[in-house]
C-alpha cells in the first residue's frame, strides 16, 4: 500500500517539476529570442538608413554642395514614408546642423534641439570609426568599393516617447564621388518605438500581448526586456505575457490527470486489497497443503513423511542417562477379511476407530502415525522397560477390543513389533525396519502378540529375502517340478492323483512347500508359481485318460481377477478335459464374500472342474461354505487320521465328517493315511478313498504312468531320442 501510494506521489511530484522546468526553459528561450530579435530589428533599421546615405549621390548632395531637396526626397521624406523614421537631421563635416525633417516634412533647424545633446554624444564614436577607416581610395576598374556603414545607435526618451536614434556617417558606394575632406557629414535619424513597431515585432516573434511599459512598473506574471539609454539607465521595457507551455499543458491535462490519478489510486487500493486476500488465501492453502503432506486423510494422524521427520529428530537427540526410544509397529491381523466381507466403508471405520484407540492409549507418546493400509507406528521415549512393556500390552488390548459400528460388531487382531534404540547413529529407516521385522515375528508366532526386536531376527529376515529372490529365479531355472500322489479306492485301485509342487534348490536341496508356498503367497509370487503348476500339470497329465488329477490352488490365486479365464485358457492350450481335474481349495480361501473368489469358483465349476475342500476340519468346517460353493468332495485332514486310536475320539470325529459329507452328497477322502490300522478304522467310519504314504508316495509323472499302466507324457527331447 505504502509503496503504491509513494509511487503515485512521486509521479505527481515529477509531473509538477517537469511542468515548472518547461515554463522556465520556455521563459529563458523567449528572453533570448526577444533580446536577439530587438537587436536584429535595430540592425534592420540601420541598414535602411545606410542604404539612403551611403552612396556617391549622397556625398555629392550632402557633402560637396548641400542640396536640401535631395535631402528631403532621399532622407527626410523617404525614411519617414517607407520606414517610419519620424525625425531626420543632417550635420555637416563640422557638425553644424544643416537639415531637419520631422514627420517627413522639412522643418526649422531648431527641431534638432531635443536630440542634439544625445547626437553630440554619439558622434565621437562615428568619427573615431571614420578615422580608423581612413581616407577612401577609388579602385580602378571596380565598380563598388564596399565600405561598411559607420553607425551608432542609442535608445532615448524624447518628449514622452521612446526612440531608436541612429547616427550614420555619409559615405560613397562606388567611390566615383569622394568626400571633400577627411570628415563627412553625419545623418541623425530617430525611429519611435510605437504601436506599429510593437505589433510588427510581436507578430514576428509570436509574443503574447507585447507592450512598451515604464520600466519602473513591473507587472506580475509578465516577462520583460529593459531598454537602456546611452548611460545604461533604463528607459522603457518591452513586456509580454510569457508562453508557459508547462502551465498550459497542466491546465489542459489537469482534469484528465486528476481523474486518472484517482482511478489509479482506486485501482491500487483494490489491487492491494485483492493482494491481501490472495496472500491470506495462500497462507491458508499452504497450511492446508502442509497438513495434507504430513497427515493421513482418513485418520488425520501424521503420515509416513512426518514419521520420518520426527524419528530423525528423536534419533539425533543425545541418548543421555536412561533415555531410550521405542519404535512400535502395530499391524492389524486379517484386516483384509473385514474389507472383503463387509466392504471398504467398514474397513475405513475400523481404521478410524483403531486410530482413536491408539490416541487414547498412547497419550504421552511422541508420535502416533499411520503408515498406510493397516499399519501404525508409535514413537515413545521411556526410561523404565516395564513402562514400555505396559504400553505395548495396553495397545494390544485396546486395538483388539471389539467395537460397535454401523456394520455391527467389528473385531480385529493385531501384531506388535517393538524396536528399542538406546544409542545414536541409527537411521530412521533402519529403526523402522527393525520394528517391522519384530512385528512379522509376532505374525509368524500366531499373531495377537508383542515381539521385541533382536538382532538375530534380522538374519532370519535376510534369509527369507534371499529365499524369495531364489524362488523368483527358480521359476525359470528348472529347479521346480511336480510330483503326483496316488489316491486309491477301498480295493487299492488308483482312481486319482494329487499334484504336489517340489523345489530342488541348487544349494539348499529340497525345500518343502510349507516353507515356500506361504512365502510366495505373501510376496505375490504365487501367481506366476500357480501358472507354472497349471501348465506343468496339464502338460504331464494330458494323456492320463480316466485318471482324475487334483491341483492345489491358493486363496491368493482365487482372489485374482481372471483366474478362471487363465485356467480355461491353459486347459484349452493343453487340450485337456476339465472334467478330469479337481481344484483343491482350503476353507479359508472360501470364507468371506469376496465377489472375485465366488466368480472364479462358479466359472470353474461351470467349465467342468470339480472342487475339493482340502484340509477339511482344520478351518471352520462351515456347512454354509460347502453348500454355497457346492463343493464336490472333502479331504479329511491328516491330523484327524493321526488321531485315530483306541480312545475312539478320533473315530467319532471322522465318523461325523463322513456322515455330514454323505448327507450333503459329497464324496470323502482321507489324507495322510500311513498305516493299515488307520485305513481300517477309516473304512469302519465309512470312508472309501485314501491318500497317504501307505497307499502311494508322491512320485514323478513317469512313475505314475508306469504304476497305472497309462501312457506317460514324456518330455519332447526324450521322445525324439527314442524315435
Ligand atoms: P496338501 O494339499 O494337504 O497336500 C498334502 C500334503 O501331505 C503333501 O505335502 C503330501 O506330501 C503330504 N502327505 C501325503 N501323504 C502323507 C502321509 O502319509 N504322511 C504325511 N506325513 N504326509 C503326507 P507337501 O507336498 O509337502 O505339501 C504341503 C502343502 O503344500 C499341501 O498340502 C498344499 O497345501 C501345499 N502345496 C503343495 N503343492 C502345491 C501347489 O502346487 N500349489 C499350491 N498352491 N499349494 C501346494
Ligand atoms: Mg492338497
Ligand atoms: Mg491337505
XYZ file of C-alpha atoms and ligand atoms in Angstrom:
771
model
C 0.000 0.000 0.000
C 2.734 2.451 1.116
C 4.806 1.590 -1.934
C 1.900 2.097 -4.315
C 0.916 5.475 -2.889
C 4.534 6.538 -2.502
C 4.987 5.728 -6.184
C 1.923 7.781 -7.110
C 3.100 10.773 -5.025
C 6.492 10.593 -6.695
C 4.788 10.587 -10.092
C 2.822 13.733 -9.170
C 5.973 15.485 -7.874
C 7.825 14.585 -11.033
C 4.994 15.984 -13.149
C 4.991 19.292 -11.174
C 8.748 19.560 -11.502
C 8.632 18.894 -15.238
C 5.864 21.441 -15.774
C 7.892 24.088 -13.945
C 11.001 23.196 -15.911
C 9.057 23.526 -19.194
C 7.995 27.053 -18.173
C 11.488 28.110 -17.055
C 13.117 26.809 -20.231
C 10.445 28.488 -22.365
C 10.938 31.804 -20.479
C 14.717 31.636 -20.972
C 14.219 30.958 -24.662
C 11.723 33.820 -25.016
C 14.095 36.212 -23.245
C 16.919 35.313 -25.605
C 14.555 35.488 -28.586
C 13.318 38.997 -27.747
C 16.833 40.282 -26.988
C 18.181 38.886 -30.191
C 15.091 39.955 -32.167
C 15.299 43.529 -30.916
C 18.984 43.755 -31.832
C 18.123 42.412 -35.294
C 15.328 44.950 -35.593
C 17.795 47.774 -34.839
C 20.221 46.295 -37.396
C 17.469 46.314 -39.999
C 16.678 49.978 -39.298
C 20.416 50.740 -39.582
C 20.544 49.004 -42.930
C 17.586 51.060 -44.192
C 19.318 54.326 -43.222
C 22.694 53.178 -44.564
C 21.146 52.427 -47.983
C 19.883 56.010 -48.163
C 23.030 57.854 -47.056
C 25.908 55.612 -48.132
C 26.180 56.243 -51.895
C 28.029 58.537 -54.231
C 24.943 60.676 -54.776
C 24.659 61.363 -51.036
C 28.335 62.560 -50.976
C 27.563 64.837 -53.820
C 24.317 66.256 -52.378
C 25.146 66.352 -48.687
C 28.922 66.930 -48.625
C 30.109 68.640 -51.794
C 27.206 71.002 -52.098
C 24.272 70.604 -49.756
C 21.080 70.007 -51.679
C 18.055 70.417 -49.401
C 15.614 68.995 -51.962
C 17.757 65.910 -52.346
C 17.806 65.552 -48.563
C 14.024 65.925 -48.454
C 13.460 63.334 -51.113
C 16.059 60.757 -50.077
C 16.276 61.227 -46.355
C 13.553 63.150 -44.529
C 10.610 62.190 -46.691
C 11.767 58.781 -47.863
C 12.726 57.400 -44.475
C 9.504 58.638 -42.898
C 7.185 57.429 -45.653
C 8.637 53.974 -46.177
C 10.173 53.149 -42.842
C 8.502 55.343 -40.233
C 11.564 57.323 -39.155
C 9.831 60.358 -37.597
C 12.960 62.515 -37.343
C 15.931 63.036 -39.689
C 18.756 65.568 -39.343
C 21.940 66.215 -41.327
C 25.083 67.656 -39.678
C 27.905 68.828 -41.942
C 31.521 67.802 -41.616
C 31.939 70.449 -38.892
C 28.827 69.131 -37.152
C 26.690 72.094 -37.821
C 23.014 71.302 -38.324
C 22.188 71.812 -41.961
C 18.937 69.955 -42.302
C 15.998 68.952 -40.141
C 12.822 66.968 -41.008
C 10.009 65.862 -38.725
C 7.213 63.568 -39.883
C 8.657 63.648 -43.419
C 8.427 67.468 -43.705
C 11.421 69.793 -43.750
C 11.496 71.885 -40.557
C 13.343 74.682 -38.968
C 16.818 73.606 -37.794
C 15.695 74.218 -34.222
C 13.727 70.967 -34.433
C 17.036 69.224 -33.821
C 17.220 70.634 -30.293
C 15.572 67.697 -28.399
C 18.035 65.232 -29.977
C 21.109 67.498 -30.038
C 22.651 66.554 -26.698
C 22.300 62.844 -27.414
C 23.519 63.206 -31.026
C 26.636 65.043 -29.963
C 27.444 62.228 -27.528
C 27.043 59.646 -30.261
C 29.059 61.388 -32.962
C 32.538 60.897 -31.396
C 32.170 57.163 -31.846
C 31.245 57.677 -35.516
C 34.202 59.992 -36.011
C 36.557 57.584 -34.340
C 35.413 54.860 -36.748
C 35.786 57.314 -39.647
C 39.391 57.996 -38.628
C 40.051 54.318 -38.213
C 38.608 53.689 -41.703
C 40.996 56.272 -43.165
C 40.684 58.117 -46.483
C 38.704 56.354 -49.232
C 40.632 55.499 -52.372
C 38.757 54.626 -55.508
C 39.827 51.394 -57.091
C 40.365 51.440 -60.796
C 38.025 49.301 -62.853
C 35.982 48.227 -59.890
C 32.509 49.495 -59.525
C 31.667 49.039 -55.858
C 34.320 49.811 -53.305
C 32.171 48.235 -50.483
C 32.713 50.310 -47.407
C 30.966 49.006 -44.282
C 28.496 51.505 -42.871
C 29.669 53.509 -39.856
C 26.751 53.852 -37.421
C 25.989 54.309 -33.743
C 22.665 53.553 -32.006
C 21.084 54.645 -28.782
C 17.665 54.352 -27.158
C 16.294 57.636 -25.886
C 13.188 59.055 -24.325
C 12.245 62.287 -26.026
C 9.044 64.170 -25.318
C 7.496 61.146 -23.601
C 8.221 58.803 -26.495
C 10.914 56.182 -26.836
C 13.116 56.300 -29.919
C 15.805 54.278 -31.566
C 18.250 57.012 -32.507
C 20.945 56.329 -35.124
C 23.950 58.362 -36.192
C 25.121 57.332 -39.699
C 28.240 58.621 -41.481
C 27.655 59.666 -45.097
C 29.916 57.514 -47.311
C 30.202 56.765 -51.064
C 29.360 53.421 -52.600
C 31.102 53.247 -55.995
C 33.609 55.850 -54.879
C 33.225 57.885 -58.024
C 32.489 60.854 -55.839
C 34.595 61.094 -52.694
C 34.108 63.243 -49.587
C 35.842 66.566 -49.858
C 37.728 66.358 -46.600
C 38.697 63.741 -44.080
C 35.334 64.188 -42.350
C 31.952 63.636 -43.985
C 28.504 64.750 -42.850
C 26.545 62.691 -40.352
C 22.826 61.871 -40.611
C 20.881 61.520 -37.347
C 17.619 59.557 -37.559
C 15.031 58.667 -34.905
C 12.526 55.835 -35.158
C 9.830 55.815 -32.486
C 9.048 52.555 -30.784
C 5.341 52.971 -31.412
C 2.355 50.630 -31.509
C 3.010 49.775 -35.160
C 6.545 48.649 -34.384
C 5.373 46.742 -31.309
C 2.653 44.999 -33.307
C 5.020 44.052 -36.108
C 7.621 42.835 -33.610
C 5.173 40.770 -31.573
C 3.743 39.320 -34.771
C 7.178 38.393 -35.986
C 8.201 36.657 -32.764
C 4.720 35.444 -31.768
C 4.788 37.260 -28.450
C 1.615 37.459 -26.476
C 0.285 40.912 -25.541
C 3.583 42.764 -26.136
C 3.595 46.273 -24.596
C 6.113 49.047 -24.164
C 5.983 49.922 -20.483
C 7.614 52.196 -17.998
C 10.436 50.071 -16.586
C 9.637 51.075 -13.025
C 6.301 49.263 -13.131
C 6.834 45.583 -13.125
C 3.513 43.845 -13.696
C 3.097 40.391 -12.246
C 3.207 37.347 -14.464
C 4.844 39.263 -17.319
C 8.291 38.964 -18.770
C 10.261 41.979 -19.991
C 13.282 43.264 -21.855
C 14.602 46.532 -20.374
C 15.724 49.072 -22.977
C 18.643 51.263 -21.738
C 19.877 54.697 -22.845
C 23.437 55.657 -23.686
C 24.269 55.865 -19.977
C 22.772 52.469 -19.219
C 19.743 53.856 -17.412
C 16.511 52.008 -18.105
C 14.273 53.964 -20.410
C 11.473 51.573 -21.192
C 10.680 47.894 -21.149
C 9.279 45.546 -23.767
C 6.855 43.494 -21.708
C 4.965 40.358 -22.762
C 2.987 37.518 -21.275
C 5.305 34.520 -21.063
C 4.359 31.462 -23.061
C 4.491 28.882 -20.171
C 3.893 25.687 -22.189
C 4.159 23.639 -18.993
C 1.365 25.564 -17.310
C -0.718 25.341 -20.484
C -0.131 21.610 -20.590
C -1.015 21.287 -16.941
C -4.242 23.254 -17.452
C -5.184 21.085 -20.366
C -4.327 17.854 -18.683
C -5.100 18.590 -15.064
C -8.637 17.183 -15.013
C -7.915 14.093 -17.057
C -4.749 13.606 -14.992
C -6.580 14.112 -11.733
C -9.226 11.627 -12.888
C -6.513 9.186 -13.898
C -4.792 9.621 -10.567
C -7.995 8.985 -8.637
C -8.676 5.938 -10.818
C -5.130 4.717 -10.360
C -5.369 5.186 -6.586
C -8.644 3.303 -6.596
C -7.148 0.516 -8.667
C -4.062 0.436 -6.477
C -6.288 0.267 -3.398
C -8.280 -2.547 -4.965
C -5.120 -4.351 -6.050
C -3.715 -4.051 -2.544
C -6.927 -5.419 -1.032
C -7.052 -8.228 -3.585
C -3.374 -8.900 -2.880
C -4.124 -9.135 0.835
C -6.925 -11.623 0.185
C -4.673 -13.656 -2.096
C -1.877 -13.654 0.480
C -4.290 -14.751 3.208
C -5.642 -17.485 0.935
C -2.128 -18.527 0.006
C -1.099 -18.793 3.624
C -4.231 -20.809 4.357
C -3.728 -23.128 1.398
C -0.061 -23.542 2.255
C -1.040 -24.576 5.773
C -3.631 -26.924 4.274
C -1.111 -28.353 1.821
C 1.434 -28.842 4.602
C -1.201 -30.577 6.696
C -2.113 -32.788 3.723
C 1.522 -33.544 3.035
C 2.132 -34.623 6.610
C -1.157 -36.240 7.609
C -3.178 -39.241 6.681
C -6.544 -38.220 5.282
C -8.621 -40.971 6.802
C -7.433 -40.743 10.404
C -5.808 -37.304 10.456
C -2.826 -38.981 12.092
C 0.693 -37.975 10.972
C 1.761 -39.920 7.896
C 4.977 -41.589 6.796
C 6.678 -38.288 5.842
C 6.038 -36.771 9.260
C 7.036 -40.012 10.990
C 10.407 -39.944 9.252
C 10.944 -36.279 10.175
C 10.109 -36.870 13.815
C 12.044 -40.107 14.023
C 15.105 -38.444 12.506
C 14.911 -35.673 15.134
C 14.391 -38.074 18.025
C 17.275 -40.283 16.862
C 19.538 -37.267 16.508
C 18.993 -36.274 20.161
C 21.555 -37.492 22.661
C 20.761 -40.712 24.488
C 21.683 -39.442 27.938
C 21.022 -41.270 31.188
C 18.399 -43.985 30.728
C 16.713 -42.299 27.805
C 15.589 -44.834 25.231
C 13.400 -44.601 22.190
C 10.856 -47.231 21.251
C 9.527 -47.635 17.725
C 6.336 -49.665 17.996
C 4.928 -51.116 14.814
C 1.226 -52.044 15.049
C -0.236 -54.109 12.203
C -3.818 -55.312 12.111
C -4.338 -59.030 11.580
C -6.607 -60.148 8.775
C -7.769 -56.633 8.128
C -8.306 -57.635 4.541
C -11.026 -60.039 5.633
C -13.010 -57.133 7.069
C -12.628 -55.230 3.813
C -13.578 -58.272 1.765
C -16.514 -59.400 3.843
C -18.018 -56.087 4.986
C -16.754 -53.711 2.344
C -14.356 -50.774 2.310
C -16.562 -48.480 4.389
C -16.392 -50.907 7.269
C -12.621 -51.137 6.777
C -12.354 -47.337 6.916
C -14.466 -47.177 10.050
C -12.329 -49.819 11.693
C -9.110 -47.962 10.824
C -10.581 -44.740 12.248
C -11.603 -46.469 15.424
C -8.134 -48.044 15.800
C -6.579 -44.586 15.339
C -8.851 -43.203 18.046
C -8.000 -46.010 20.444
C -4.284 -45.530 19.802
C -4.659 -41.824 20.600
C -6.417 -42.671 23.850
C -3.928 -45.330 24.847
C -0.697 -43.571 23.863
C -1.480 -40.109 25.176
C 2.104 -39.366 26.165
C 3.769 -40.894 23.107
C 5.974 -38.681 20.969
C 4.100 -39.546 17.784
C 1.348 -41.833 16.513
C 1.421 -42.251 12.747
C -0.398 -44.268 10.126
C 1.939 -45.722 7.541
C -0.916 -46.616 5.217
C -3.086 -49.679 4.938
C -3.472 -51.299 8.331
C -0.063 -50.344 9.709
C 0.517 -47.833 12.509
C 3.683 -46.701 14.253
C 4.016 -45.274 17.758
C 7.185 -43.446 18.810
C 7.737 -43.189 22.534
C 10.598 -42.187 24.775
C 10.959 -44.087 28.025
C 13.421 -44.915 30.769
C 11.768 -47.879 32.509
C 11.488 -51.085 30.401
C 8.409 -52.046 32.434
C 6.603 -48.945 31.186
C 7.269 -49.878 27.598
C 6.002 -53.426 28.124
C 2.926 -51.998 29.802
C 2.292 -49.594 26.922
C 2.678 -52.379 24.344
C 0.216 -54.592 26.260
C -2.264 -51.759 26.538
C -2.028 -51.067 22.787
C -2.625 -54.750 22.036
C -5.644 -54.861 24.333
C -7.094 -51.588 23.052
C -6.758 -52.407 19.353
C -8.100 -55.939 19.721
C -11.160 -54.854 21.704
C -14.481 -55.291 19.926
C -16.115 -52.110 18.668
C -19.654 -51.431 17.735
C -20.156 -49.889 14.314
C -22.921 -49.300 11.825
C -21.848 -52.597 10.265
C -22.269 -54.500 13.514
C -19.537 -55.628 15.888
C -16.076 -55.176 14.379
C -13.260 -57.247 15.722
C -9.713 -57.363 14.535
C -6.480 -58.724 15.906
C -3.145 -57.020 15.806
C 0.524 -57.867 15.952
C 3.090 -55.598 17.547
C 6.793 -55.277 16.859
C 8.960 -53.104 19.088
C 12.460 -51.828 18.357
C 14.244 -50.241 21.315
C 17.003 -47.767 20.452
C 19.398 -46.657 23.171
C 22.271 -45.210 21.156
C 22.806 -42.655 18.429
C 23.784 -43.192 14.796
C 20.733 -45.246 13.824
C 18.998 -44.324 10.566
C 15.202 -43.804 10.756
C 14.609 -46.367 8.010
C 16.724 -48.898 9.904
C 14.854 -48.329 13.186
C 11.529 -48.769 11.396
C 12.738 -51.895 9.669
C 13.720 -53.413 12.999
C 10.226 -52.774 14.393
C 8.788 -54.239 11.196
C 10.881 -57.388 11.472
C 9.730 -57.857 15.087
C 6.143 -57.285 14.002
C 6.428 -60.040 11.355
C 7.761 -62.293 14.049
C 4.580 -61.637 16.006
C 2.544 -62.563 12.942
C 4.501 -65.726 12.346
C 4.275 -66.614 16.008
C 0.491 -66.745 15.823
C -0.487 -63.071 15.832
C -2.053 -61.030 18.694
C 1.277 -60.672 20.424
C 4.163 -58.294 21.087
C 7.675 -59.095 19.914
C 10.768 -57.087 20.801
C 13.365 -56.881 18.077
C 16.519 -58.988 18.464
C 19.445 -58.747 16.038
C 19.068 -62.463 15.082
C 15.642 -61.729 13.670
C 17.237 -59.556 11.105
C 19.295 -62.505 9.925
C 16.165 -64.642 9.580
C 14.516 -61.911 7.584
C 17.525 -61.617 5.376
C 17.412 -65.366 4.774
C 13.745 -65.038 3.829
C 14.589 -62.296 1.381
C 17.264 -64.465 -0.165
C 14.806 -67.320 -0.441
C 12.306 -65.034 -2.129
C 14.913 -63.983 -4.689
C 15.861 -67.623 -5.286
C 12.222 -68.592 -5.774
C 11.885 -65.889 -8.381
C 14.859 -67.438 -10.192
C 13.524 -70.952 -9.700
C 10.528 -70.093 -11.881
C 12.860 -70.067 -14.848
C 15.802 -72.295 -13.958
C 14.138 -75.734 -13.935
C 14.549 -76.439 -10.222
C 10.756 -76.684 -9.807
C 8.895 -79.825 -10.762
C 5.706 -81.701 -9.981
C 5.133 -84.983 -8.202
C 1.870 -86.872 -8.056
C 0.485 -88.758 -5.039
C -1.952 -91.546 -5.779
C -5.444 -91.634 -4.287
C -6.898 -95.141 -4.065
C -10.316 -96.721 -3.511
C -11.111 -99.413 -0.990
C -9.652 -102.069 -3.296
C -6.382 -100.164 -3.618
C -7.101 -99.137 -7.199
C -5.594 -95.761 -8.120
C -8.512 -93.560 -9.055
C -6.852 -90.169 -8.837
C -3.613 -88.339 -8.080
C -2.850 -85.067 -6.295
C -0.287 -82.841 -7.993
C 2.277 -81.528 -5.500
C 4.966 -78.956 -6.230
C 8.610 -79.640 -5.428
C 11.547 -77.264 -5.287
C 15.050 -78.620 -5.534
C 17.203 -75.675 -4.522
C 20.580 -75.897 -6.302
C 22.449 -75.281 -2.997
C 19.998 -75.959 -0.210
C 18.414 -79.091 -1.646
C 14.701 -79.862 -1.333
C 12.687 -77.042 0.183
C 9.195 -78.120 1.354
C 6.070 -76.350 0.008
C 5.138 -75.494 3.597
C 8.142 -73.114 3.519
C 7.957 -71.604 0.066
C 4.203 -71.581 -0.640
C 3.364 -69.136 2.219
C 6.359 -67.010 1.159
C 5.077 -66.960 -2.420
C 1.604 -66.033 -1.164
C 2.954 -63.066 0.824
C 5.112 -61.765 -1.977
C 2.628 -62.278 -4.787
C 4.945 -64.804 -6.438
C 2.170 -67.365 -6.029
C 0.512 -66.072 -9.219
C 3.371 -66.936 -11.608
C 4.102 -70.021 -9.498
C 0.460 -71.142 -9.755
C 0.516 -70.623 -13.502
C 3.663 -72.734 -13.715
C 1.910 -75.548 -11.801
C -1.172 -75.430 -14.035
C 0.872 -75.523 -17.255
C 3.063 -78.337 -15.992
C 0.231 -80.458 -14.615
C -1.926 -80.074 -17.724
C 1.046 -80.972 -19.939
C 2.149 -84.003 -17.903
C -1.307 -85.428 -17.286
C -2.915 -84.687 -20.643
C -2.980 -88.339 -21.728
C -3.923 -89.908 -18.407
C -7.439 -90.701 -19.523
C -9.681 -91.942 -16.758
C -7.410 -90.689 -14.006
C -8.568 -87.650 -12.033
C -5.944 -85.095 -11.035
C -6.131 -82.783 -8.027
C -4.442 -79.389 -8.261
C -3.814 -77.233 -5.192
C -4.872 -73.601 -5.661
C -4.059 -70.877 -3.169
C -6.574 -68.357 -1.819
C -4.480 -65.583 -3.359
C -4.827 -67.108 -6.823
C -8.548 -67.497 -6.344
C -8.883 -63.834 -5.349
C -7.141 -62.651 -8.507
C -9.323 -61.322 -11.264
C -9.353 -63.513 -14.361
C -8.041 -66.635 -12.649
C -10.826 -68.878 -14.027
C -10.183 -67.478 -17.503
C -6.485 -68.277 -17.140
C -7.204 -71.871 -16.091
C -9.622 -72.296 -19.005
C -7.110 -70.922 -21.493
C -4.292 -73.149 -20.200
C -6.551 -76.218 -20.226
C -7.603 -75.469 -23.795
C -3.984 -74.927 -24.868
C -3.007 -78.310 -23.384
C -6.104 -79.943 -24.865
C -7.282 -81.435 -21.577
C -10.795 -82.192 -20.394
C -11.683 -80.077 -17.309
C -13.937 -82.885 -16.069
C -10.819 -84.862 -15.084
C -9.444 -82.102 -12.851
C -10.209 -81.260 -9.276
C -9.273 -77.921 -7.792
C -8.236 -78.260 -4.158
C -9.142 -75.233 -2.064
C -8.881 -74.589 1.641
C -11.854 -73.441 3.669
C -10.278 -70.088 4.495
C -9.998 -69.323 0.773
C -13.768 -69.616 0.519
C -14.656 -67.673 3.655
C -15.930 -64.144 3.322
C -17.908 -62.827 0.422
C -15.211 -61.731 -1.970
C -17.068 -61.444 -5.280
C -13.965 -62.269 -7.336
C -13.417 -65.557 -5.450
C -17.067 -66.509 -5.860
C -16.972 -65.594 -9.567
C -13.845 -67.682 -10.156
C -15.242 -70.736 -8.331
C -18.539 -70.539 -10.204
C -16.801 -70.137 -13.562
C -14.506 -73.102 -12.887
C -17.468 -75.279 -11.900
C -19.412 -74.239 -14.970
C -16.479 -75.308 -17.136
C -16.496 -78.786 -15.627
C -13.778 -78.618 -12.949
C -14.756 -80.185 -9.645
C -13.930 -78.620 -6.300
C -12.414 -80.358 -3.290
C -12.209 -78.833 0.154
C -8.661 -79.560 1.351
C -7.592 -79.990 4.984
C -11.245 -80.311 6.000
C -11.826 -79.912 9.702
C -8.875 -77.617 10.395
C -10.771 -74.487 9.419
C -14.320 -73.551 10.256
C -15.870 -76.755 8.899
C -18.618 -74.480 7.808
C -21.695 -76.043 6.319
C -22.581 -72.844 4.555
C -19.299 -72.931 2.606
C -19.975 -76.483 1.493
C -23.412 -75.533 0.263
C -22.722 -72.139 -1.155
C -19.938 -73.325 -3.410
C -21.486 -76.762 -3.987
C -18.164 -78.461 -3.269
C -17.808 -81.980 -4.749
C -15.514 -83.614 -2.240
C -13.975 -83.086 1.161
C -10.475 -84.158 2.114
C -10.301 -85.114 5.793
C -7.134 -83.578 7.159
C -4.170 -85.707 8.160
C -4.421 -84.522 11.782
C -7.712 -86.443 12.189
C -6.235 -89.586 10.609
C -3.287 -89.404 13.004
C -5.708 -89.150 15.920
C -7.409 -92.447 15.092
C -6.513 -94.605 18.055
C -8.177 -96.770 20.649
C -9.658 -93.828 22.540
C -12.422 -93.633 19.964
C -12.492 -89.794 20.000
C -10.781 -89.542 16.620
C -13.144 -92.066 15.143
C -16.155 -90.143 16.408
C -14.910 -87.001 14.667
C -14.155 -88.781 11.391
C -17.488 -90.541 11.631
C -19.249 -87.185 11.973
C -17.426 -85.746 8.995
C -18.230 -88.733 6.801
C -21.911 -88.569 7.782
C -22.006 -84.851 7.068
C -20.487 -85.439 3.617
C -22.927 -88.245 2.878
C -25.906 -86.158 3.873
C -24.731 -83.417 1.517
C -23.994 -85.938 -1.194
C -20.275 -85.247 -1.220
C -17.543 -87.797 -1.655
C -14.887 -88.093 1.087
C -11.203 -88.911 1.025
C -8.838 -89.211 3.991
C -5.360 -87.669 3.711
C -2.128 -88.822 5.344
C -3.002 -92.484 5.744
C 0.202 -94.096 6.914
C -0.851 -97.406 8.451
C -3.134 -100.277 7.690
C -4.773 -99.721 11.088
C -5.695 -96.186 10.140
C -7.113 -97.430 6.849
C -9.250 -99.997 8.600
C -10.610 -97.563 11.137
C -11.393 -95.130 8.301
C -13.191 -97.898 6.453
C -15.174 -98.579 9.594
C -16.227 -94.914 9.614
C -17.480 -95.267 6.058
C -14.529 -93.640 4.295
C -13.860 -95.309 0.947
C -10.986 -93.310 -0.529
C -7.468 -92.884 0.802
C -4.333 -90.863 0.163
C -1.133 -91.380 2.101
C 2.259 -92.986 2.292
C 0.526 -96.295 2.903
C -1.132 -96.320 -0.495
C 1.390 -94.353 -2.509
C 4.220 -91.879 -2.120
C 4.282 -88.691 -4.166
C 6.277 -89.594 -7.323
C 7.113 -88.145 -10.686
C 4.867 -88.327 -13.709
C 6.782 -91.214 -15.294
C 6.419 -93.430 -12.207
C 2.691 -92.726 -12.021
C 2.340 -93.653 -15.709
C 4.102 -96.972 -15.060
C 2.129 -97.603 -11.920
C -1.217 -97.107 -13.549
C -0.310 -98.537 -16.938
C -1.050 -95.208 -18.552
C 0.971 -93.581 -21.252
C 3.378 -91.080 -19.746
C 3.630 -87.729 -21.358
C 7.362 -87.763 -21.851
C 9.409 -84.671 -22.374
C 9.745 -83.875 -26.072
C 13.514 -84.440 -26.260
C 13.219 -87.979 -24.788
C 10.600 -88.907 -27.371
C 12.873 -87.651 -30.147
C 15.830 -89.716 -28.829
C 13.768 -92.886 -28.726
C 12.150 -92.103 -32.023
P -1.954 -80.662 0.908
O -2.663 -80.129 -0.260
O -2.767 -81.033 2.068
O -1.077 -81.832 0.426
C -0.868 -82.984 1.106
C 0.442 -82.950 1.792
O 0.541 -84.105 2.686
C 1.631 -83.080 0.878
O 2.702 -82.410 1.446
C 1.943 -84.570 0.919
O 3.266 -84.915 0.555
C 1.700 -84.881 2.367
N 1.394 -86.288 2.632
C 0.740 -87.196 1.854
N 0.636 -88.394 2.434
C 1.214 -88.258 3.645
C 1.422 -89.143 4.720
O 1.031 -90.349 4.710
N 2.031 -88.726 5.819
C 2.484 -87.411 5.888
N 3.096 -87.043 6.969
N 2.300 -86.547 4.873
C 1.679 -86.968 3.786
P 3.532 -81.403 0.639
O 3.730 -81.887 -0.715
O 4.678 -81.027 1.454
O 2.553 -80.212 0.541
C 2.197 -79.464 1.626
C 1.162 -78.458 1.241
O 1.697 -77.519 0.344
C -0.018 -79.026 0.533
O -0.906 -79.589 1.404
C -0.540 -77.860 -0.161
O -1.352 -77.080 0.707
C 0.694 -77.090 -0.483
N 1.063 -77.314 -1.881
C 1.755 -78.312 -2.408
N 1.844 -78.211 -3.753
C 1.167 -77.091 -4.058
C 0.880 -76.419 -5.285
O 1.222 -76.856 -6.361
N 0.139 -75.273 -5.226
C -0.293 -74.796 -4.035
N -0.994 -73.693 -4.023
N -0.053 -75.388 -2.869
C 0.668 -76.528 -2.877
Mg -3.915 -80.602 -1.325
Mg -4.377 -81.376 2.644
